[in-house]
PDB file of C-alpha atoms in Angstrom:
ATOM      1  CA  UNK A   1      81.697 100.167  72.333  1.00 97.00           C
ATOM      2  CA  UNK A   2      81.562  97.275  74.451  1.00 98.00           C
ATOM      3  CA  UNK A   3      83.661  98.044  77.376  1.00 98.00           C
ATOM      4  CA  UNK A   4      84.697  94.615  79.859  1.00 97.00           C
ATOM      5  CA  UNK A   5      85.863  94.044  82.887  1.00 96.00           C
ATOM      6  CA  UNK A   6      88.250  90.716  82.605  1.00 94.00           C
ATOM      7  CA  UNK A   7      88.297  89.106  86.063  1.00 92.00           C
ATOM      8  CA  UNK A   8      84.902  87.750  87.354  1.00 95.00           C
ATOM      9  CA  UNK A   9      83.291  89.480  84.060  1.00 97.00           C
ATOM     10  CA  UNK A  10      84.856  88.136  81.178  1.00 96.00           C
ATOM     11  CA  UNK A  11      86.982  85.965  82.256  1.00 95.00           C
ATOM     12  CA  UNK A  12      85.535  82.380  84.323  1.00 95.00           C
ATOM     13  CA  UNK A  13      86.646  82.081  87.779  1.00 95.00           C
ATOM     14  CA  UNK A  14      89.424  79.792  86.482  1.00 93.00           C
ATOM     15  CA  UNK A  15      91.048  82.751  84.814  1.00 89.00           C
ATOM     16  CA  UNK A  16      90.249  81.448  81.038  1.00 91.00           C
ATOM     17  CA  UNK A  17      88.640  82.491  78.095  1.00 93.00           C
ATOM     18  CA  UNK A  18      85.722  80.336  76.801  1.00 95.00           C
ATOM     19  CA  UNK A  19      85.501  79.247  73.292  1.00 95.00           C
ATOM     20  CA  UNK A  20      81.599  80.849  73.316  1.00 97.00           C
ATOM     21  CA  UNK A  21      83.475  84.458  74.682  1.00 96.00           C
ATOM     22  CA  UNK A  22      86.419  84.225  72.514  1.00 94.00           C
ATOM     23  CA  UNK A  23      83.758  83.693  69.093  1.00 96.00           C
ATOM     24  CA  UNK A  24      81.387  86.552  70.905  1.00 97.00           C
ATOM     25  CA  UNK A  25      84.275  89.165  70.971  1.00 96.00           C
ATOM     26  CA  UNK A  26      85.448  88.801  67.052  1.00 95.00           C
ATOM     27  CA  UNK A  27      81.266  88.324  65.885  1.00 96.00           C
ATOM     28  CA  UNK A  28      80.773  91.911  68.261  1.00 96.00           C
ATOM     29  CA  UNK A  29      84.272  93.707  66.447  1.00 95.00           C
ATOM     30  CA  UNK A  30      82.841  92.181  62.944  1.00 96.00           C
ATOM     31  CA  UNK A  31      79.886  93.942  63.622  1.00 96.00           C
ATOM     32  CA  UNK A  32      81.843  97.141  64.695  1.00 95.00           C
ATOM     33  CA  UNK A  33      81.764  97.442  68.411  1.00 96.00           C
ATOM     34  CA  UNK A  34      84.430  98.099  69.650  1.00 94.00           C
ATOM     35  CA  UNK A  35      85.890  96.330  72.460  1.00 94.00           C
ATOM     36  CA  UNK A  36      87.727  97.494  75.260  1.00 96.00           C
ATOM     37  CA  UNK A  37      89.260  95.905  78.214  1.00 95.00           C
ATOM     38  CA  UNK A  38      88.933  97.333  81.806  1.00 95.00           C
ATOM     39  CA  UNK A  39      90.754  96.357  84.593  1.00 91.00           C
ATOM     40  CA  UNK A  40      92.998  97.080  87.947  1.00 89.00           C
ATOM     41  CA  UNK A  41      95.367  94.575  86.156  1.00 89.00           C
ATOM     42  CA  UNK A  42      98.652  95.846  85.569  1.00 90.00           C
ATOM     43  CA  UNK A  43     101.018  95.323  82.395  1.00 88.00           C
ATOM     44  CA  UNK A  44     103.199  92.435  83.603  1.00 82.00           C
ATOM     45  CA  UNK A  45     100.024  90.674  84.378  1.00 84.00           C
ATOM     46  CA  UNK A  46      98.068  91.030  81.238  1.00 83.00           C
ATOM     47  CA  UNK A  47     101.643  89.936  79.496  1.00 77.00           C
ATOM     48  CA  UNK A  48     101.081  86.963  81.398  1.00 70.00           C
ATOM     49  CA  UNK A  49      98.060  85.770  79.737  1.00 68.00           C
ATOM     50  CA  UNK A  50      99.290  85.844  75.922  1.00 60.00           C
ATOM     51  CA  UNK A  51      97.102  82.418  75.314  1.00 66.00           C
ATOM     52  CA  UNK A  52      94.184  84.267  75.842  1.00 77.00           C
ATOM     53  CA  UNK A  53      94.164  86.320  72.640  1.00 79.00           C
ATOM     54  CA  UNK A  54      92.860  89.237  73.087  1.00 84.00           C
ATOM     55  CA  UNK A  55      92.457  91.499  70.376  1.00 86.00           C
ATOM     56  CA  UNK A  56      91.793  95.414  71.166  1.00 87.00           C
ATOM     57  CA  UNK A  57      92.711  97.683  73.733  1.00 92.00           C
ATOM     58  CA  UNK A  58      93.090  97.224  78.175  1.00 93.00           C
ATOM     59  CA  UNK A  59      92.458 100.259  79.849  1.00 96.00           C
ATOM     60  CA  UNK A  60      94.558  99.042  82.558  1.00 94.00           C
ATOM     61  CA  UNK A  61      96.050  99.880  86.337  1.00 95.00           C
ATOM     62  CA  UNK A  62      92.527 101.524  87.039  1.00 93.00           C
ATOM     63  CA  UNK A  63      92.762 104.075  84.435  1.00 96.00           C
ATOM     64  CA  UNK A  64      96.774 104.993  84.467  1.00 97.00           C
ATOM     65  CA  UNK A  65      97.070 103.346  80.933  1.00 97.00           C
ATOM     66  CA  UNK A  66      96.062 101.529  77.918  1.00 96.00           C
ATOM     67  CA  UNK A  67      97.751  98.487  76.317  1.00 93.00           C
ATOM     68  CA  UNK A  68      97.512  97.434  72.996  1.00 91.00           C
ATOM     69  CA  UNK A  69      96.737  93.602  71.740  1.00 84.00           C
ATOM     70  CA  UNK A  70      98.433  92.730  70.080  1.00 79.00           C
ATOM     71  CA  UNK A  71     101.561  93.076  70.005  1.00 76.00           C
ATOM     72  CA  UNK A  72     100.953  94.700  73.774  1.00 81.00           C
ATOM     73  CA  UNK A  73     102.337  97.766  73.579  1.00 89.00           C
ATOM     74  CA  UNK A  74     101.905 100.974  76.027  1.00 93.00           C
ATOM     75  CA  UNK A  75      99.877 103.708  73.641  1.00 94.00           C
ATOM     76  CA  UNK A  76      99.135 106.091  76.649  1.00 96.00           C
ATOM     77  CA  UNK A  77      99.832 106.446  80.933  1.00 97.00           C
ATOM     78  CA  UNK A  78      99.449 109.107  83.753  1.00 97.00           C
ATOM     79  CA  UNK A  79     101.940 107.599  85.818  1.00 97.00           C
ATOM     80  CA  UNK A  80     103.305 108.177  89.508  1.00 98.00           C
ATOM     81  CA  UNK A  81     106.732 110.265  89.569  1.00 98.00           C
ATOM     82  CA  UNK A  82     109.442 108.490  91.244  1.00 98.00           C
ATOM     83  CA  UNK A  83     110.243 111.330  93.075  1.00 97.00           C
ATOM     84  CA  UNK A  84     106.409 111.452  94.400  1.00 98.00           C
ATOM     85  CA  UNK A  85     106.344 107.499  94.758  1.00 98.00           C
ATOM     86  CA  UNK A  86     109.604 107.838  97.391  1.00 98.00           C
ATOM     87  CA  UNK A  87     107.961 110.454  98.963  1.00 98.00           C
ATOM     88  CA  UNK A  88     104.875 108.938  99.556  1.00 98.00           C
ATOM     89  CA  UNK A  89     105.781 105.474 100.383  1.00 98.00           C
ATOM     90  CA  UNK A  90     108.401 107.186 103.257  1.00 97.00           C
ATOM     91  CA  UNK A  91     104.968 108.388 104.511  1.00 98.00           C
ATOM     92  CA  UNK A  92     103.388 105.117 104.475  1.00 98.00           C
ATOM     93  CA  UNK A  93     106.225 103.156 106.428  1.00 97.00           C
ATOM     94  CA  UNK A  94     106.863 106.301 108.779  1.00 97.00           C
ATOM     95  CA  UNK A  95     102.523 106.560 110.012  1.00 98.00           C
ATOM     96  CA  UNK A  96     101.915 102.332 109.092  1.00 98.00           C
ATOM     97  CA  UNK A  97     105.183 100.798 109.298  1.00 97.00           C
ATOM     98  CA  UNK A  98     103.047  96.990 109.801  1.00 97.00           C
ATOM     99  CA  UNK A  99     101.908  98.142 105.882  1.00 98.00           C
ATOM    100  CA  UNK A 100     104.596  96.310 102.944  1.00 98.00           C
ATOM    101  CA  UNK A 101     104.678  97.928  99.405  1.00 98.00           C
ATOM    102  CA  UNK A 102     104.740  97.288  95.899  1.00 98.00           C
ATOM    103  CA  UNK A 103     105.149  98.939  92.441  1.00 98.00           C
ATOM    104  CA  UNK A 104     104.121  98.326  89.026  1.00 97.00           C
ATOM    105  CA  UNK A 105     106.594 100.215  86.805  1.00 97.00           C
ATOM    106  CA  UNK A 106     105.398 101.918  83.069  1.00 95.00           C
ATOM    107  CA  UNK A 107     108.030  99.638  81.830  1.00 93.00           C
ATOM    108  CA  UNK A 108     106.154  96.549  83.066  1.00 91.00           C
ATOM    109  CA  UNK A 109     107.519  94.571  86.002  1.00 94.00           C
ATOM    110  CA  UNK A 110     106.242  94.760  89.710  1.00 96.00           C
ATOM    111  CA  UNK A 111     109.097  96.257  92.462  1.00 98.00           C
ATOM    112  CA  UNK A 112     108.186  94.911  95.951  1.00 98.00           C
ATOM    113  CA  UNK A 113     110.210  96.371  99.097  1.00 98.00           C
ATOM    114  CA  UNK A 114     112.595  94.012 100.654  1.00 97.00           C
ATOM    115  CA  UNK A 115     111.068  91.902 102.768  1.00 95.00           C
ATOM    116  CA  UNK A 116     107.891  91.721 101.328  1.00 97.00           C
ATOM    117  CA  UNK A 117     105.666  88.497 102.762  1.00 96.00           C
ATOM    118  CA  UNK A 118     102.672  89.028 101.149  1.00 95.00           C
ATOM    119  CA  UNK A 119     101.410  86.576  97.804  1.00 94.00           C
ATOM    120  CA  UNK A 120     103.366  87.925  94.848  1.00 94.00           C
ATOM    121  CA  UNK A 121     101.150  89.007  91.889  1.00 91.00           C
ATOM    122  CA  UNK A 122     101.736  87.502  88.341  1.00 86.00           C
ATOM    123  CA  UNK A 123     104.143  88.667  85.849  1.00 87.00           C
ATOM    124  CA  UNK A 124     107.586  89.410  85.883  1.00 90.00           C
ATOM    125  CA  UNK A 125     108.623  91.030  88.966  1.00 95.00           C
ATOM    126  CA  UNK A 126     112.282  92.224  91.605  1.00 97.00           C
ATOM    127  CA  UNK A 127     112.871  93.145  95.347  1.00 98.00           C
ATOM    128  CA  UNK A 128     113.964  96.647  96.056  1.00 98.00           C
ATOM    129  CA  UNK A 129     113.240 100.431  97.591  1.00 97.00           C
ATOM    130  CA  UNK A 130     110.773 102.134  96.650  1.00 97.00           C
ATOM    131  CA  UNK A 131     113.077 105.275  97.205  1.00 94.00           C
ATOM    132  CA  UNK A 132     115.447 103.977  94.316  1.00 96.00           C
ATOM    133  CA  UNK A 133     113.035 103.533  91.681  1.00 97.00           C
ATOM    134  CA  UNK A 134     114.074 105.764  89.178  1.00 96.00           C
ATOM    135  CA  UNK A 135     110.549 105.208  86.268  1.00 96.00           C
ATOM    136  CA  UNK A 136     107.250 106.159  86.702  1.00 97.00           C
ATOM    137  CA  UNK A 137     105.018 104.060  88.166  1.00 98.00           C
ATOM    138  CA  UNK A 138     101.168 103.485  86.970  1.00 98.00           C
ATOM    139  CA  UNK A 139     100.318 102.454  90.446  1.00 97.00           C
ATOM    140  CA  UNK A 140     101.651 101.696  94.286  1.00 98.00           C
ATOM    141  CA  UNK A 141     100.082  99.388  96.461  1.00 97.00           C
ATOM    142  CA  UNK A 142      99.978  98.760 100.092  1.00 98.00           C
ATOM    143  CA  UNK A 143      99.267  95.426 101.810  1.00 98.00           C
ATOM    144  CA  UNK A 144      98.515  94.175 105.210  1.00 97.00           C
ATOM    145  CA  UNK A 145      95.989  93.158 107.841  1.00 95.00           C
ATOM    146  CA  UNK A 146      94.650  96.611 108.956  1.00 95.00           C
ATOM    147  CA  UNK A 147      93.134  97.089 105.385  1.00 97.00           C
ATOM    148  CA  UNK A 148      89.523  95.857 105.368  1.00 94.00           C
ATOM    149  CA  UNK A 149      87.390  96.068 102.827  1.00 90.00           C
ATOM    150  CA  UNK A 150      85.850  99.418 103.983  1.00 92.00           C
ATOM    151  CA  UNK A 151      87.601 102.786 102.455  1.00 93.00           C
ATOM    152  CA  UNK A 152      91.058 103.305 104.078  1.00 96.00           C
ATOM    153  CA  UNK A 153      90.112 106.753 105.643  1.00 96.00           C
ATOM    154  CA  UNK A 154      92.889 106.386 107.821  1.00 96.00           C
ATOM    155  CA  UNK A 155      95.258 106.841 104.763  1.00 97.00           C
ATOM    156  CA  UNK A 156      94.094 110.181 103.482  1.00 94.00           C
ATOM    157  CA  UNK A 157      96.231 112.567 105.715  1.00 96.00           C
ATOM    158  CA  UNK A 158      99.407 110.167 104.827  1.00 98.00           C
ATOM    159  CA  UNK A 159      98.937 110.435 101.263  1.00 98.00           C
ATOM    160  CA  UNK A 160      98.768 114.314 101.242  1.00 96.00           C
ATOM    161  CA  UNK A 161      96.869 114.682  97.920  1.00 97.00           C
ATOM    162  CA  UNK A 162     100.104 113.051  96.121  1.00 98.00           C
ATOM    163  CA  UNK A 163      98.359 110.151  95.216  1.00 98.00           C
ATOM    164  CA  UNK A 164      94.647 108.892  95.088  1.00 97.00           C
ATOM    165  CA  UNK A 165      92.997 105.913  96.516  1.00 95.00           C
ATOM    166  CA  UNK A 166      91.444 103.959  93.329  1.00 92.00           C
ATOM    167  CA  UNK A 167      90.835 100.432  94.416  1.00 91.00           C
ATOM    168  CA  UNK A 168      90.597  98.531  97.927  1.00 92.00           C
ATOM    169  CA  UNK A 169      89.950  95.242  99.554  1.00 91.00           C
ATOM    170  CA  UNK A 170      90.746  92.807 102.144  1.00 94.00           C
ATOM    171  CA  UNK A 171      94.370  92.942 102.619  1.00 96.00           C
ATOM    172  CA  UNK A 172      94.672  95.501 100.092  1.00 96.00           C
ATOM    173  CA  UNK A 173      94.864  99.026  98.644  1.00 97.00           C
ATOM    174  CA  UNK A 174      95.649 100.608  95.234  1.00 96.00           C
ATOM    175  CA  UNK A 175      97.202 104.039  94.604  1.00 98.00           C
ATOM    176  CA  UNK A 176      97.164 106.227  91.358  1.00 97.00           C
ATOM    177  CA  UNK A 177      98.565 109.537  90.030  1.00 98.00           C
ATOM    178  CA  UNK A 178      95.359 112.393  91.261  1.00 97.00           C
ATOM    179  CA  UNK A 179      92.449 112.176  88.588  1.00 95.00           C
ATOM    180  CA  UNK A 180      93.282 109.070  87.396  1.00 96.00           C
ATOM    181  CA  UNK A 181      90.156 106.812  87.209  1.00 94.00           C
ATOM    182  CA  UNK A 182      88.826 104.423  84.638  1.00 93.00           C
ATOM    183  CA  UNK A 183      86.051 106.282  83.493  1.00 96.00           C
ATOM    184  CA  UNK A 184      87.899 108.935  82.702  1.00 96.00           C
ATOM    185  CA  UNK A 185      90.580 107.179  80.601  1.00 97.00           C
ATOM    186  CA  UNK A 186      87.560 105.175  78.812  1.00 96.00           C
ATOM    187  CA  UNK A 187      85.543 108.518  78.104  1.00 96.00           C
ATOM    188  CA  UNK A 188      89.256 109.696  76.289  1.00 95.00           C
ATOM    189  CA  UNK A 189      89.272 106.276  74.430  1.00 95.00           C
ATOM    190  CA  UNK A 190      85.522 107.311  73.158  1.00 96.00           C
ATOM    191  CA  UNK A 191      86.573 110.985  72.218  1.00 96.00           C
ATOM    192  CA  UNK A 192      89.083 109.802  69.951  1.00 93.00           C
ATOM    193  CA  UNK A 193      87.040 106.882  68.221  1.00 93.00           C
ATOM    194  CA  UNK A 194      84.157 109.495  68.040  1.00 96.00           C
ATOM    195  CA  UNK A 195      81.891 107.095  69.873  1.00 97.00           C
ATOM    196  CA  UNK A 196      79.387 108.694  72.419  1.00 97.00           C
ATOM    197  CA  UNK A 197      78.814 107.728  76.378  1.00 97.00           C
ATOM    198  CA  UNK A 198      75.335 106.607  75.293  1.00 97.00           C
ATOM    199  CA  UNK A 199      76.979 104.297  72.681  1.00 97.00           C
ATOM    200  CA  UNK A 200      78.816 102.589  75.288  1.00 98.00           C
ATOM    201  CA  UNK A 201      77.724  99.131  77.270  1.00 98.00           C
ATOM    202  CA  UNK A 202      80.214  98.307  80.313  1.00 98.00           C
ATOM    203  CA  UNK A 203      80.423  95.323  82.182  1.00 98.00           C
ATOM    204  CA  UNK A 204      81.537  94.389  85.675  1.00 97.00           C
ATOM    205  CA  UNK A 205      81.588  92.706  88.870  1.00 96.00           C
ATOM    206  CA  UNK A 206      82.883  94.604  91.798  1.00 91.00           C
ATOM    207  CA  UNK A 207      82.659  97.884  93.320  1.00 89.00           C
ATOM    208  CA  UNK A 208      85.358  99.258  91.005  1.00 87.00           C
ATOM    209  CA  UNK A 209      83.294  98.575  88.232  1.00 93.00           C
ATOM    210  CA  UNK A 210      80.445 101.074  89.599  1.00 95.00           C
ATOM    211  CA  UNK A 211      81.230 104.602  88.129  1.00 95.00           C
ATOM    212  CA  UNK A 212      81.848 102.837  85.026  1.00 97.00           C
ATOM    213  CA  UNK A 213      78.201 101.019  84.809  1.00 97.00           C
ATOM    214  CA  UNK A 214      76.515 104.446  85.462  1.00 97.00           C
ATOM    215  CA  UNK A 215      78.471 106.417  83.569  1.00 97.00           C
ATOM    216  CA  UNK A 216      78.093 104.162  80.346  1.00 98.00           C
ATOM    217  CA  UNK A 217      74.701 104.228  78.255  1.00 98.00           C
ATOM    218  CA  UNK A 218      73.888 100.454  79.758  1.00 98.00           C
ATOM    219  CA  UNK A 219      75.341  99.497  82.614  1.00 98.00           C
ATOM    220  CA  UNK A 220      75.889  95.162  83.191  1.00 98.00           C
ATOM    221  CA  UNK A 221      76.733  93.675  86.106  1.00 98.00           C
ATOM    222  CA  UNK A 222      77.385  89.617  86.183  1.00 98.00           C
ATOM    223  CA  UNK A 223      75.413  87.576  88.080  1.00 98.00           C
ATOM    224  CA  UNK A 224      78.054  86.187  90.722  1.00 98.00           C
ATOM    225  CA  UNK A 225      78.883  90.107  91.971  1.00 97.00           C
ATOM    226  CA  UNK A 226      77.459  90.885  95.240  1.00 93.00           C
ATOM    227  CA  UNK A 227      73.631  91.739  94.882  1.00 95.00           C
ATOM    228  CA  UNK A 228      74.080  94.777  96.232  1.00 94.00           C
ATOM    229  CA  UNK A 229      75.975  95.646  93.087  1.00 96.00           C
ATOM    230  CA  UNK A 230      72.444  95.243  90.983  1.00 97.00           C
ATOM    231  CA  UNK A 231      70.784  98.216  91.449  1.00 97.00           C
ATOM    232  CA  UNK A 232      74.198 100.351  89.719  1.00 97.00           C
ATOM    233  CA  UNK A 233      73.476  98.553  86.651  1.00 97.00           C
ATOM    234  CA  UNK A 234      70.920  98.416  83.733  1.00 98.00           C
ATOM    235  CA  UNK A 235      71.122  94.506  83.508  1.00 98.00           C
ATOM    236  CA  UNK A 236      72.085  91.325  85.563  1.00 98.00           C
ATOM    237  CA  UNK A 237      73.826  88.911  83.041  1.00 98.00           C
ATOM    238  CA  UNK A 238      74.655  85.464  83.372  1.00 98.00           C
ATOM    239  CA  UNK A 239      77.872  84.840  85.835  1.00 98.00           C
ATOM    240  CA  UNK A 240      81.602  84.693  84.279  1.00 98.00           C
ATOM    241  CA  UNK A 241      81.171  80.946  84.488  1.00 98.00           C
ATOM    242  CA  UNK A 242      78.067  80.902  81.992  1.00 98.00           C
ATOM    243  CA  UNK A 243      79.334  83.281  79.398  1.00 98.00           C
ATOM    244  CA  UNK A 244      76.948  86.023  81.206  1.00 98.00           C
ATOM    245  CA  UNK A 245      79.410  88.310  78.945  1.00 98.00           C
ATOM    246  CA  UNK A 246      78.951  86.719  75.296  1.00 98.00           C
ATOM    247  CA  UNK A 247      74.971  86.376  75.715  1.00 98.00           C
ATOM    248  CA  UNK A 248      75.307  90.079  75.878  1.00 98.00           C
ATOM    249  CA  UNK A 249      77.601  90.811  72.983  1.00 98.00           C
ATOM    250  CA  UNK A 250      75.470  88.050  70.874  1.00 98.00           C
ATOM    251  CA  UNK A 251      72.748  90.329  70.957  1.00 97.00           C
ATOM    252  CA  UNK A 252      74.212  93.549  70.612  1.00 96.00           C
ATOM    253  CA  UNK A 253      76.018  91.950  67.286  1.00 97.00           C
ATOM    254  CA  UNK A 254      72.785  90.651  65.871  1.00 96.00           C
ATOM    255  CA  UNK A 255      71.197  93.574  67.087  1.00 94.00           C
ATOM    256  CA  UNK A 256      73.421  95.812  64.650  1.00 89.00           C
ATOM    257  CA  UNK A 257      72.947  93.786  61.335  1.00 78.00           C
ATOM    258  CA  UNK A 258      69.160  92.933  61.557  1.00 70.00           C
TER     259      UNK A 258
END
């Protein structure tokens, strides 16, 4: 199994699909590796790239579901309860009121609270309460100045256990149902297909990528993630702008039928 990150891995910086990494993808599944897509993207977002044509699965939201391409359908999720995602975001706004939140539904589109200033993601998307969401939810985020790209300690008491923190940045910070991780949603992708960890080559770019790298028989990191990301990883490949992805899967395919 060939397991990718899409942004800054697979795809370019431009957010597109090269001709070279688009032929590398169907010569690795004729072959038979699989191919699996890893990312913090959520639903409405990979919805919004149907040009790209991806074929296979997206373990997506950082683990709290896979997708299907196509047609892109939902096959699995261990979503947020609405009940929990109330409670937690009255939390939030009652210890970090300067914080604004957003939603991405199991259904699909985004919910961002009224008011919300911050850059809109992509994909379909309303305005509303967090309190009146009445779906699960694959993952809350929070937004504002005070998050920095070092771990939001300053969070944990707030959340109370009724959520974990799975992805953070600048500006930034992603929430999931407890346990939910990528690694763990790609090791119950492997269980099924009967494919073992050692079978598995992952690639990424950023520090959400990490546990996936180790935990994965070879471990790639792209050349335009931070150095410091090398030493987590097996191999430095080419950057997402030189196909540092379809070098790989070239010679894993030819690798299987010599």
């Amino acid at each position: 199994m060939a397991a990718i990150d899409l942004d800054g891995t697979l795809l370019a910086s431009d957010l597109t699909l090269s001709e070279r990494s688009r032929a590398a993808l169907d010569t690795a599944r004729e072959a038979g590796i699989e191919t699996v897509f890893v990312t913090a993207r959520h639903l409405a977002a990979l919805d919004h790239y149907p040009n790209l044509g991806l074929v296979g699965e997206a373990v997506c939201c950082l683990g709290a579901a896979v997708y299907r391409f196509p047609p892109g359908k939902l096959t699995w999720s261990s979503s947020i309860a609405p009940d929990t995602v109330a409670a937690v975001a009255t939390r939030i706004k009652r210890d970090f009121p300067d914080l604004q939140l957003a939603w991405a539904l199991e259904s699909g589109p985004l919910g961002y609270e009224t008011g919300y200033t911050q850059p809109l993601l992509l994909g379909e998307s309303y305005f509303g309460s967090p309190d009146a969401v009445e779906e699960p939810v694959l993952k809350l985020f929070a937004t504002g100045p005070r998050l920095g790209s070092e771990f939001p300690d300053f969070l944990r008491d707030t959340l109370a256990g009724q959520v974990d923190i799975a992805h953070f940045g600048p500006g930034f910070v992603d929430l999931v149902a407890p346990g939910v991780n990528k690694v763990d949603t790609l090791r119950r992708l492997c269980e099924r297909r009967g494919i073992s960890q050692e079978e598995v080559v992952a690639f990424g770019d950023s520090p959400a990528d990490i546990d996936m790298m180790r935990w994965a028989g070879h471990g790639v990191v792209m050349a335009n993630a931070s150095a410091d990301l090398y030493e987590h990883a097996d191999e430095v490949a080419r950057s997402c702008d030189e196909d540092g992805v379809a070098v790989v899967l070239e010679r894993m395919a030819a690798a299987r039928v010599s």
